[in-house]
Amino acid sequence: MHELGIMIEVVKQVEEAARENQAEKVEKIVLQIGEIASVIPHYVEAVFPAAVYNTMLEDTILEIEIIPANGRCLKCGKVFSLVTQNGICTCGSEDFEELTGREFILKEIQIS
Amino acid sequence: MSAIRVIEIKKGIYEQNDKKAEEIRKELKSKGLFLLNLMSSPGSGKTTTLVSTINQLKGEMEIGIIEADIDSDVDARTIDKTGVKVIQLHTGGMCHLDAEMTRQGIEALDVEGLDFMVLENIGNLVCPAGFDTGATKNAMIISIPEGHDKPLKYPAMFKVVDVVLVNKIDAMEYFDFDLDLFTAYVHKINPEIQIIPISAKNAQGMEPWFDWIREQVAQQKA
């Protein structure tokens, strides 16, 4: 569980962006998290209040968009969900190239 | 009330860390200082391996150690007895080190004149693999009791390391550790990884490891 330290870093980056844009308030931040990223959305939400404590994000709404983990089968070329199919293509092959799913992105901030 | 503006950032959150890590790597190169990030699970023999490595090499190079622990200094005390420079970082519950913490360690240790520095990461095979510390190279220790299937369970770790020490080979006969199978699993993930079987306790098989360090230290000064 390393989400708190990571979210503290996110808060710093948001504050910096907010300052650069002369914001008075950060209304909302949108994060994109891959299905197999090293952070778990549920925990990100749980630690968010602690990470924003005493910062300009104290009243900010957190929104998380999940990016599906997809892989391309190296045998038949089909793109499939790594999570629902447990890394096994419908053709039976377990060799794939990871396309998406490890993202952890600060997508946008909404300021006023 | 002023209108809400949407600012698109679209920036990877780890980009900041990667940038800091790259700066640290450049700085170390300019100082001719080789920094090794040493990772493993808890109890694989990181500190024992480190002590025996320090004792072998301290006569030929200046060594410094950055110890990281969630909240103790037992490892730093053990290292301190070898007489090399050591600093203890407390991560305060964090399960990995990042570039910012490496930076703090480097500043606190006073690295002028050092040739070889080790960052002893938190005992954990998951999180440390995800964060670039700024080290020149990455090594991990796996021990015989942990089993040869670790590369299948923790592939991310094996993607980032340059060398793997297989420790406690003196206990080989008591466990079902298949070194050939382990090697095959590792090389399927990353064929470049060098695998060195050792027993840190009995100082067995350590020479190729010492040579690897000597070579890296020389390269960093080239």
PDB file of N, CA and C in Angstrom, chain A residues 36-111:
ATOM      1  N   ILE A  36      -4.101  -2.549 -14.585  1.00  0.00           N
ATOM      2  CA  ILE A  36      -3.008  -3.296 -13.947  1.00  0.00           C
ATOM      3  C   ILE A  36      -1.873  -2.354 -13.527  1.00  0.00           C
ATOM      4  N   ALA A  37      -2.233  -1.105 -13.226  1.00  0.00           N
ATOM      5  CA  ALA A  37      -1.237  -0.136 -12.766  1.00  0.00           C
ATOM      6  C   ALA A  37      -0.827  -0.480 -11.338  1.00  0.00           C
ATOM      7  N   SER A  38       0.283   0.138 -10.886  1.00  0.00           N
ATOM      8  CA  SER A  38       0.776  -0.173  -9.541  1.00  0.00           C
ATOM      9  C   SER A  38       0.014   0.582  -8.450  1.00  0.00           C
ATOM     10  N   VAL A  39      -1.038   1.304  -8.807  1.00  0.00           N
ATOM     11  CA  VAL A  39      -1.889   1.926  -7.790  1.00  0.00           C
ATOM     12  C   VAL A  39      -3.315   1.402  -7.949  1.00  0.00           C
ATOM     13  N   ILE A  40      -3.990   1.247  -6.830  1.00  0.00           N
ATOM     14  CA  ILE A  40      -5.343   0.680  -6.824  1.00  0.00           C
ATOM     15  C   ILE A  40      -6.340   1.827  -6.608  1.00  0.00           C
ATOM     16  N   PRO A  41      -7.271   2.043  -7.538  1.00  0.00           N
ATOM     17  CA  PRO A  41      -8.220   3.156  -7.435  1.00  0.00           C
ATOM     18  C   PRO A  41      -8.934   3.233  -6.085  1.00  0.00           C
ATOM     19  N   HIS A  42      -9.336   2.095  -5.571  1.00  0.00           N
ATOM     20  CA  HIS A  42     -10.038   2.048  -4.295  1.00  0.00           C
ATOM     21  C   HIS A  42      -9.188   2.679  -3.186  1.00  0.00           C
ATOM     22  N   TYR A  43      -7.887   2.349  -3.168  1.00  0.00           N
ATOM     23  CA  TYR A  43      -6.997   2.899  -2.145  1.00  0.00           C
ATOM     24  C   TYR A  43      -6.691   4.378  -2.406  1.00  0.00           C
ATOM     25  N   VAL A  44      -6.614   4.730  -3.691  1.00  0.00           N
ATOM     26  CA  VAL A  44      -6.369   6.134  -4.032  1.00  0.00           C
ATOM     27  C   VAL A  44      -7.486   6.989  -3.436  1.00  0.00           C
ATOM     28  N   GLU A  45      -8.705   6.532  -3.592  1.00  0.00           N
ATOM     29  CA  GLU A  45      -9.853   7.258  -3.033  1.00  0.00           C
ATOM     30  C   GLU A  45      -9.795   7.293  -1.511  1.00  0.00           C
ATOM     31  N   ALA A  46      -9.363   6.181  -0.940  1.00  0.00           N
ATOM     32  CA  ALA A  46      -9.328   6.096   0.534  1.00  0.00           C
ATOM     33  C   ALA A  46      -8.299   7.052   1.131  1.00  0.00           C
ATOM     34  N   VAL A  47      -7.148   7.219   0.471  1.00  0.00           N
ATOM     35  CA  VAL A  47      -6.095   8.061   1.061  1.00  0.00           C
ATOM     36  C   VAL A  47      -6.213   9.526   0.638  1.00  0.00           C
ATOM     37  N   PHE A  48      -7.077   9.796  -0.327  1.00  0.00           N
ATOM     38  CA  PHE A  48      -7.177  11.162  -0.858  1.00  0.00           C
ATOM     39  C   PHE A  48      -7.414  12.223   0.232  1.00  0.00           C
ATOM     40  N   PRO A  49      -8.368  12.000   1.163  1.00  0.00           N
ATOM     41  CA  PRO A  49      -8.598  13.020   2.199  1.00  0.00           C
ATOM     42  C   PRO A  49      -7.331  13.309   3.015  1.00  0.00           C
ATOM     43  N   ALA A  50      -6.536  12.291   3.278  1.00  0.00           N
ATOM     44  CA  ALA A  50      -5.305  12.489   4.049  1.00  0.00           C
ATOM     45  C   ALA A  50      -4.273  13.245   3.216  1.00  0.00           C
ATOM     46  N   ALA A  51      -4.193  12.941   1.936  1.00  0.00           N
ATOM     47  CA  ALA A  51      -3.200  13.577   1.065  1.00  0.00           C
ATOM     48  C   ALA A  51      -3.499  15.064   0.859  1.00  0.00           C
ATOM     49  N   VAL A  52      -4.763  15.435   0.880  1.00  0.00           N
ATOM     50  CA  VAL A  52      -5.127  16.836   0.606  1.00  0.00           C
ATOM     51  C   VAL A  52      -5.257  17.677   1.876  1.00  0.00           C
ATOM     52  N   TYR A  53      -5.130  17.040   3.026  1.00  0.00           N
ATOM     53  CA  TYR A  53      -5.294  17.731   4.293  1.00  0.00           C
ATOM     54  C   TYR A  53      -4.362  18.945   4.364  1.00  0.00           C
ATOM     55  N   ASN A  54      -4.932  20.100   4.689  1.00  0.00           N
ATOM     56  CA  ASN A  54      -4.152  21.335   4.804  1.00  0.00           C
ATOM     57  C   ASN A  54      -3.490  21.791   3.509  1.00  0.00           C
ATOM     58  N   THR A  55      -4.051  21.430   2.368  1.00  0.00           N
ATOM     59  CA  THR A  55      -3.543  21.926   1.087  1.00  0.00           C
ATOM     60  C   THR A  55      -4.689  22.658   0.391  1.00  0.00           C
ATOM     61  N   MET A  56      -4.396  23.255  -0.773  1.00  0.00           N
ATOM     62  CA  MET A  56      -5.470  23.958  -1.472  1.00  0.00           C
ATOM     63  C   MET A  56      -6.444  22.985  -2.149  1.00  0.00           C
ATOM     64  N   LEU A  57      -6.186  21.688  -2.002  1.00  0.00           N
ATOM     65  CA  LEU A  57      -7.085  20.695  -2.606  1.00  0.00           C
ATOM     66  C   LEU A  57      -8.086  20.126  -1.599  1.00  0.00           C
ATOM     67  N   GLU A  58      -8.145  20.747  -0.420  1.00  0.00           N
ATOM     68  CA  GLU A  58      -8.959  20.157   0.643  1.00  0.00           C
ATOM     69  C   GLU A  58     -10.414  19.919   0.242  1.00  0.00           C
ATOM     70  N   ASP A  59     -10.964  20.799  -0.614  1.00  0.00           N
ATOM     71  CA  ASP A  59     -12.372  20.621  -1.014  1.00  0.00           C
ATOM     72  C   ASP A  59     -12.503  20.119  -2.450  1.00  0.00           C
ATOM     73  N   THR A  60     -11.426  19.611  -2.994  1.00  0.00           N
ATOM     74  CA  THR A  60     -11.419  19.189  -4.397  1.00  0.00           C
ATOM     75  C   THR A  60     -12.088  17.826  -4.569  1.00  0.00           C
ATOM     76  N   ILE A  61     -12.834  17.713  -5.658  1.00  0.00           N
ATOM     77  CA  ILE A  61     -13.464  16.424  -5.983  1.00  0.00           C
ATOM     78  C   ILE A  61     -12.463  15.584  -6.774  1.00  0.00           C
ATOM     79  N   LEU A  62     -12.371  14.310  -6.434  1.00  0.00           N
ATOM     80  CA  LEU A  62     -11.475  13.400  -7.149  1.00  0.00           C
ATOM     81  C   LEU A  62     -12.290  12.509  -8.081  1.00  0.00           C
ATOM     82  N   GLU A  63     -11.891  12.510  -9.363  1.00  0.00           N
ATOM     83  CA  GLU A  63     -12.561  11.608 -10.299  1.00  0.00           C
ATOM     84  C   GLU A  63     -11.517  10.671 -10.897  1.00  0.00           C
ATOM     85  N   ILE A  64     -11.849   9.411 -10.992  1.00  0.00           N
ATOM     86  CA  ILE A  64     -10.894   8.440 -11.534  1.00  0.00           C
ATOM     87  C   ILE A  64     -11.494   7.752 -12.755  1.00  0.00           C
ATOM     88  N   GLU A  65     -10.749   7.750 -13.847  1.00  0.00           N
ATOM     89  CA  GLU A  65     -11.169   7.001 -15.038  1.00  0.00           C
ATOM     90  C   GLU A  65     -10.281   5.764 -15.151  1.00  0.00           C
ATOM     91  N   ILE A  66     -10.899   4.639 -15.387  1.00  0.00           N
ATOM     92  CA  ILE A  66     -10.131   3.392 -15.478  1.00  0.00           C
ATOM     93  C   ILE A  66      -9.779   3.117 -16.953  1.00  0.00           C
ATOM     94  N   ILE A  67      -8.519   2.815 -17.190  1.00  0.00           N
ATOM     95  CA  ILE A  67      -8.108   2.454 -18.550  1.00  0.00           C
ATOM     96  C   ILE A  67      -7.958   0.926 -18.612  1.00  0.00           C
ATOM     97  N   PRO A  68      -8.693   0.273 -19.516  1.00  0.00           N
ATOM     98  CA  PRO A  68      -8.630  -1.190 -19.567  1.00  0.00           C
ATOM     99  C   PRO A  68      -7.239  -1.696 -19.960  1.00  0.00           C
ATOM    100  N   ALA A  69      -6.880  -2.850 -19.432  1.00  0.00           N
ATOM    101  CA  ALA A  69      -5.601  -3.468 -19.782  1.00  0.00           C
ATOM    102  C   ALA A  69      -5.807  -4.359 -20.999  1.00  0.00           C
ATOM    103  N   ASN A  70      -5.213  -3.971 -22.112  1.00  0.00           N
ATOM    104  CA  ASN A  70      -5.343  -4.767 -23.321  1.00  0.00           C
ATOM    105  C   ASN A  70      -3.985  -5.268 -23.797  1.00  0.00           C
ATOM    106  N   GLY A  71      -3.988  -6.434 -24.403  1.00  0.00           N
ATOM    107  CA  GLY A  71      -2.768  -6.979 -24.974  1.00  0.00           C
ATOM    108  C   GLY A  71      -3.048  -7.464 -26.389  1.00  0.00           C
ATOM    109  N   ARG A  72      -1.979  -7.494 -27.206  1.00  0.00           N
ATOM    110  CA  ARG A  72      -2.124  -8.057 -28.552  1.00  0.00           C
ATOM    111  C   ARG A  72      -1.479  -9.430 -28.568  1.00  0.00           C
ATOM    112  N   CYS A  73      -2.262 -10.407 -28.998  1.00  0.00           N
ATOM    113  CA  CYS A  73      -1.768 -11.788 -29.059  1.00  0.00           C
ATOM    114  C   CYS A  73      -0.632 -11.868 -30.084  1.00  0.00           C
ATOM    115  N   LEU A  74       0.481 -12.487 -29.676  1.00  0.00           N
ATOM    116  CA  LEU A  74       1.632 -12.570 -30.579  1.00  0.00           C
ATOM    117  C   LEU A  74       1.457 -13.692 -31.608  1.00  0.00           C
ATOM    118  N   LYS A  75       0.438 -14.526 -31.396  1.00  0.00           N
ATOM    119  CA  LYS A  75       0.220 -15.628 -32.319  1.00  0.00           C
ATOM    120  C   LYS A  75      -0.806 -15.270 -33.392  1.00  0.00           C
ATOM    121  N   CYS A  76      -2.010 -14.803 -32.951  1.00  0.00           N
ATOM    122  CA  CYS A  76      -3.058 -14.535 -33.935  1.00  0.00           C
ATOM    123  C   CYS A  76      -3.303 -13.043 -34.169  1.00  0.00           C
ATOM    124  N   GLY A  77      -2.672 -12.190 -33.344  1.00  0.00           N
ATOM    125  CA  GLY A  77      -2.774 -10.745 -33.579  1.00  0.00           C
ATOM    126  C   GLY A  77      -3.998 -10.082 -32.981  1.00  0.00           C
ATOM    127  N   LYS A  78      -4.842 -10.861 -32.354  1.00  0.00           N
ATOM    128  CA  LYS A  78      -6.067 -10.307 -31.786  1.00  0.00           C
ATOM    129  C   LYS A  78      -5.772  -9.486 -30.523  1.00  0.00           C
ATOM    130  N   VAL A  79      -6.520  -8.392 -30.354  1.00  0.00           N
ATOM    131  CA  VAL A  79      -6.392  -7.596 -29.133  1.00  0.00           C
ATOM    132  C   VAL A  79      -7.425  -8.092 -28.128  1.00  0.00           C
ATOM    133  N   PHE A  80      -6.997  -8.381 -26.908  1.00  0.00           N
ATOM    134  CA  PHE A  80      -7.933  -8.916 -25.912  1.00  0.00           C
ATOM    135  C   PHE A  80      -7.685  -8.331 -24.524  1.00  0.00           C
ATOM    136  N   SER A  81      -8.678  -8.474 -23.642  1.00  0.00           N
ATOM    137  CA  SER A  81      -8.571  -7.947 -22.278  1.00  0.00           C
ATOM    138  C   SER A  81      -7.696  -8.856 -21.430  1.00  0.00           C
ATOM    139  N   LEU A  82      -6.629  -8.287 -20.887  1.00  0.00           N
ATOM    140  CA  LEU A  82      -5.703  -9.088 -20.088  1.00  0.00           C
ATOM    141  C   LEU A  82      -6.326  -9.503 -18.764  1.00  0.00           C
ATOM    142  N   VAL A  83      -7.256  -8.678 -18.264  1.00  0.00           N
ATOM    143  CA  VAL A  83      -7.839  -8.963 -16.958  1.00  0.00           C
ATOM    144  C   VAL A  83      -8.944 -10.017 -17.062  1.00  0.00           C
ATOM    145  N   THR A  84      -9.931  -9.782 -17.914  1.00  0.00           N
ATOM    146  CA  THR A  84     -11.051 -10.738 -17.958  1.00  0.00           C
ATOM    147  C   THR A  84     -10.612 -12.087 -18.532  1.00  0.00           C
ATOM    148  N   GLN A  85      -9.609 -12.078 -19.411  1.00  0.00           N
ATOM    149  CA  GLN A  85      -9.181 -13.361 -19.989  1.00  0.00           C
ATOM    150  C   GLN A  85      -7.912 -13.904 -19.340  1.00  0.00           C
ATOM    151  N   ASN A  86      -7.499 -13.212 -18.246  1.00  0.00           N
ATOM    152  CA  ASN A  86      -6.387 -13.706 -17.460  1.00  0.00           C
ATOM    153  C   ASN A  86      -5.112 -13.928 -18.294  1.00  0.00           C
ATOM    154  N   GLY A  87      -4.890 -13.069 -19.283  1.00  0.00           N
ATOM    155  CA  GLY A  87      -3.675 -13.146 -20.084  1.00  0.00           C
ATOM    156  C   GLY A  87      -3.654 -14.255 -21.123  1.00  0.00           C
ATOM    157  N   ILE A  88      -4.807 -14.879 -21.358  1.00  0.00           N
ATOM    158  CA  ILE A  88      -4.853 -15.962 -22.348  1.00  0.00           C
ATOM    159  C   ILE A  88      -5.783 -15.558 -23.495  1.00  0.00           C
ATOM    160  N   CYS A  89      -5.265 -15.572 -24.711  1.00  0.00           N
ATOM    161  CA  CYS A  89      -6.057 -15.208 -25.897  1.00  0.00           C
ATOM    162  C   CYS A  89      -7.082 -16.303 -26.204  1.00  0.00           C
ATOM    163  N   THR A  90      -8.141 -15.941 -26.932  1.00  0.00           N
ATOM    164  CA  THR A  90      -9.161 -16.946 -27.281  1.00  0.00           C
ATOM    165  C   THR A  90      -8.560 -18.062 -28.152  1.00  0.00           C
ATOM    166  N   CYS A  91      -7.431 -17.774 -28.825  1.00  0.00           N
ATOM    167  CA  CYS A  91      -6.788 -18.815 -29.633  1.00  0.00           C
ATOM    168  C   CYS A  91      -5.965 -19.783 -28.766  1.00  0.00           C
ATOM    169  N   GLY A  92      -5.867 -19.462 -27.458  1.00  0.00           N
ATOM    170  CA  GLY A  92      -5.172 -20.361 -26.541  1.00  0.00           C
ATOM    171  C   GLY A  92      -3.745 -19.933 -26.209  1.00  0.00           C
ATOM    172  N   SER A  93      -3.223 -18.965 -26.956  1.00  0.00           N
ATOM    173  CA  SER A  93      -1.836 -18.544 -26.723  1.00  0.00           C
ATOM    174  C   SER A  93      -1.727 -17.654 -25.489  1.00  0.00           C
ATOM    175  N   GLU A  94      -0.601 -17.797 -24.767  1.00  0.00           N
ATOM    176  CA  GLU A  94      -0.383 -16.940 -23.594  1.00  0.00           C
ATOM    177  C   GLU A  94       0.708 -15.903 -23.860  1.00  0.00           C
ATOM    178  N   ASP A  95       1.178 -15.839 -25.091  1.00  0.00           N
ATOM    179  CA  ASP A  95       2.199 -14.853 -25.440  1.00  0.00           C
ATOM    180  C   ASP A  95       1.529 -13.617 -26.016  1.00  0.00           C
ATOM    181  N   PHE A  96       1.712 -12.502 -25.334  1.00  0.00           N
ATOM    182  CA  PHE A  96       1.083 -11.278 -25.826  1.00  0.00           C
ATOM    183  C   PHE A  96       1.994 -10.090 -25.589  1.00  0.00           C
ATOM    184  N   GLU A  97       1.686  -9.024 -26.305  1.00  0.00           N
ATOM    185  CA  GLU A  97       2.394  -7.763 -26.114  1.00  0.00           C
ATOM    186  C   GLU A  97       1.426  -6.851 -25.374  1.00  0.00           C
ATOM    187  N   GLU A  98       1.903  -6.273 -24.263  1.00  0.00           N
ATOM    188  CA  GLU A  98       1.036  -5.407 -23.470  1.00  0.00           C
ATOM    189  C   GLU A  98       0.817  -4.087 -24.209  1.00  0.00           C
ATOM    190  N   LEU A  99      -0.421  -3.671 -24.382  1.00  0.00           N
ATOM    191  CA  LEU A  99      -0.693  -2.405 -25.072  1.00  0.00           C
ATOM    192  C   LEU A  99      -1.033  -1.292 -24.083  1.00  0.00           C
ATOM    193  N   THR A 100      -1.966  -1.575 -23.197  1.00  0.00           N
ATOM    194  CA  THR A 100      -2.395  -0.562 -22.226  1.00  0.00           C
ATOM    195  C   THR A 100      -2.638  -1.215 -20.871  1.00  0.00           C
ATOM    196  N   GLY A 101      -2.818  -0.368 -19.858  1.00  0.00           N
ATOM    197  CA  GLY A 101      -3.235  -0.885 -18.551  1.00  0.00           C
ATOM    198  C   GLY A 101      -2.344  -0.470 -17.399  1.00  0.00           C
ATOM    199  N   ARG A 102      -1.125   0.062 -17.699  1.00  0.00           N
ATOM    200  CA  ARG A 102      -0.237   0.461 -16.607  1.00  0.00           C
ATOM    201  C   ARG A 102      -0.206   1.980 -16.412  1.00  0.00           C
ATOM    202  N   GLU A 103      -1.105   2.697 -17.076  1.00  0.00           N
ATOM    203  CA  GLU A 103      -1.094   4.163 -17.007  1.00  0.00           C
ATOM    204  C   GLU A 103      -1.416   4.673 -15.604  1.00  0.00           C
ATOM    205  N   PHE A 104      -0.810   5.779 -15.267  1.00  0.00           N
ATOM    206  CA  PHE A 104      -1.205   6.524 -14.076  1.00  0.00           C
ATOM    207  C   PHE A 104      -0.992   7.988 -14.449  1.00  0.00           C
ATOM    208  N   ILE A 105      -2.082   8.636 -14.851  1.00  0.00           N
ATOM    209  CA  ILE A 105      -1.977   9.941 -15.500  1.00  0.00           C
ATOM    210  C   ILE A 105      -2.846  10.979 -14.803  1.00  0.00           C
ATOM    211  N   LEU A 106      -2.267  12.166 -14.652  1.00  0.00           N
ATOM    212  CA  LEU A 106      -3.069  13.309 -14.215  1.00  0.00           C
ATOM    213  C   LEU A 106      -3.653  13.895 -15.492  1.00  0.00           C
ATOM    214  N   LYS A 107      -4.938  13.619 -15.738  1.00  0.00           N
ATOM    215  CA  LYS A 107      -5.535  13.979 -17.017  1.00  0.00           C
ATOM    216  C   LYS A 107      -5.872  15.463 -17.083  1.00  0.00           C
ATOM    217  N   GLU A 108      -6.627  15.952 -16.121  1.00  0.00           N
ATOM    218  CA  GLU A 108      -6.982  17.374 -16.131  1.00  0.00           C
ATOM    219  C   GLU A 108      -7.310  17.865 -14.738  1.00  0.00           C
ATOM    220  N   ILE A 109      -7.239  19.193 -14.601  1.00  0.00           N
ATOM    221  CA  ILE A 109      -7.708  19.796 -13.357  1.00  0.00           C
ATOM    222  C   ILE A 109      -8.730  20.867 -13.727  1.00  0.00           C
ATOM    223  N   GLN A 110      -9.734  21.007 -12.904  1.00  0.00           N
ATOM    224  CA  GLN A 110     -10.741  22.044 -13.136  1.00  0.00           C
ATOM    225  C   GLN A 110     -10.584  23.088 -12.052  1.00  0.00           C
ATOM    226  N   ILE A 111     -10.289  24.305 -12.475  1.00  0.00           N
ATOM    227  CA  ILE A 111      -9.987  25.355 -11.501  1.00  0.00           C
ATOM    228  C   ILE A 111     -10.928  26.555 -11.655  1.00  0.00           C
TER     229      ILE A 111
END
